[in-house]
Amino acid sequence: MQAVLKAPRQGGNQWKRLPKMALRLFNTRTRSVEEFIPRDPAGKKVGIYCCGPTVHNYAHIGNFRTFVFADLLRRYLGFRGYEVRHVMNITDVEDKIIGAARASGITAQEHTLRYEKAFFEDFNALKCLPPDESPRATEFIEPIVELIGKLVDRGLAYRATDGSVYFSIEKYRKAGHQYGQLVNLNFDQMRVGERVSADEYDKESFADFALWKAQVPDDGSVTWPSPWGSGRPGWHIECSAMSMRLLGASFDMHLGGEDLVFPHHEDEIAQSEGAGLQEPGQPFVKYWVHASHLLVEGKKMSKSLGNFYTLRDLQAKGFDGREIRYVLLSANYRASLNFTLESLNGARTALARLDECLGKLEELRGGETAPAPDLLDAFRQAMDDDLNISAAWGCVFDWVREANRRLSENAVSPEQASAWLAAWAGIDSVLGIGVKRDSEAPAEIVALLEARQAARKARDFQRADAIRDELKAAGWVIEDTPKGPRPKRI
Ligand code: AMP
Ligand code: ZN
């Protein structure tokens, strides 16, 4: 799918004032960067659906690149004044889940609940805002069966002899629909009419796809009744049913990683538009927005290649969710991002610079002041340009450099510090990086700091120095500030 995604732009200095723009995003459906205009006539409400995790195992940080991108977009729409309703489903019925549950001798539900819980722990650690709704596929069987019934009634789906139900691409096209709205397809080379029942497709193959999969012995108790016999839903139909049930037959934005463009999203369009629930002339989804993959040495990070890290792997190496979020947000969403452990060290250094500057401004802050307009404007201009996060970070670090210069000259007034911090609060409502606070030092470091202060008060300088050395060995120094001593990472 790389071909439909344009080359990344480079970040840069965005300080110069540009005319105010609307938010523009690359729409995979039109293969172009378009101005974002919500469907809501009042221009306020925005509905977003992001394909969520398949909870068969821990998600890897490649998966999280997509979810952090969805979080960034959702936060930015909020910053732009939209009222966002963000739906992210949980795929909790699927071939791999059934296989994994059988292998570990537990029920599929026990298996999926375990990994769903782990997913949300990681999601929170990465400072992603909770979606407004996280529907589980297994709790939407009724609307799924209803939707399949509509497709059967309209002659676009058929029951095979084993009781599975397939979507007929040929009939869909003959009914005047376009199959291939997100990708250009060569129908002459396609094996139209051939059926594929697996959830996973060979990218080159092309076939009618399963809406309902007849029960097989391996499914165990993972089965539901339907007018076509017992079985379970196919993956694509789950997303069509859940998104339309929660956001309406037409909604604003559908997100996911680039690997979902075809066939998953193309099939979602076919099912949803084939059911004919939209108002005349309205598409199922107005903007399709896809994130590029996270790479490792030039290859997609994936379970099947074995080249993946989970968040937990990186936490075990001493990195925190904030640092990992920073790395995942370090490149524009359409640019491929090559993951290295070195980039996490770079994140630590960059965030320490930011924290130090914010800490100094915090000490100077005085009174309530409006946010610094230049800084906010520059940030907005960068983000309006198809979420140009590289340019947005450019604005932030240009500002940090400028603030540090003026701080070193004692040339920052309390009002200026407040104005900058207020602008930063707005920016951070989007970036979700937060400020590292003193209290974020581990409890034992805070305890050592307090013990050192007590020793100094008691004029036991030998002990105070010993504690200082102990802190240093643990990677912390004590910085004297107008608000008293505080721990700082070396
Ligand atoms: P899954 O749990 O496999 O259904 O995938 C969840 C999400 O992660 C989907 O939106 C995928 O497109 C996305 N994804 C999978 N691998 C990567 C990767 N290496 N980089 C970015 N996103 C990915
Ligand atoms: Zn989906």
Coordinates of C-alpha atoms in Angstrom, one line a residue, residues 55 79 104 142 149 187 204 240 275 300 308 314 316 325 345 358 369 379 395 446 464 479:
V55 CA -6.5 -9.2 21.5
F79 CA -7.7 21.4 20.3
S104 CA -3.3 -22.7 26.8
E142 CA -26.8 -9.1 16.8
G149 CA -29.1 -10.4 6.5
F187 CA -10.1 -7.1 -12.1
E204 CA -2.0 -10.9 -4.1
S240 CA -18.8 -2.3 9.5
A275 CA -26.3 -2.6 2.7
K300 CA 7.6 -3.8 9.1
F308 CA 9.0 -6.7 17.5
L314 CA 11.0 -1.6 26.5
A316 CA 11.9 -3.7 31.2
R325 CA 5.2 8.0 23.0
N345 CA 17.9 7.5 24.4
L358 CA 9.5 24.1 31.7
T369 CA -1.7 35.5 31.4
F379 CA 2.2 24.9 16.4
C395 CA 8.4 24.8 16.8
V446 CA 12.6 11.7 47.3
A464 CA 24.7 15.0 53.7
E479 CA 19.5 21.1 42.0

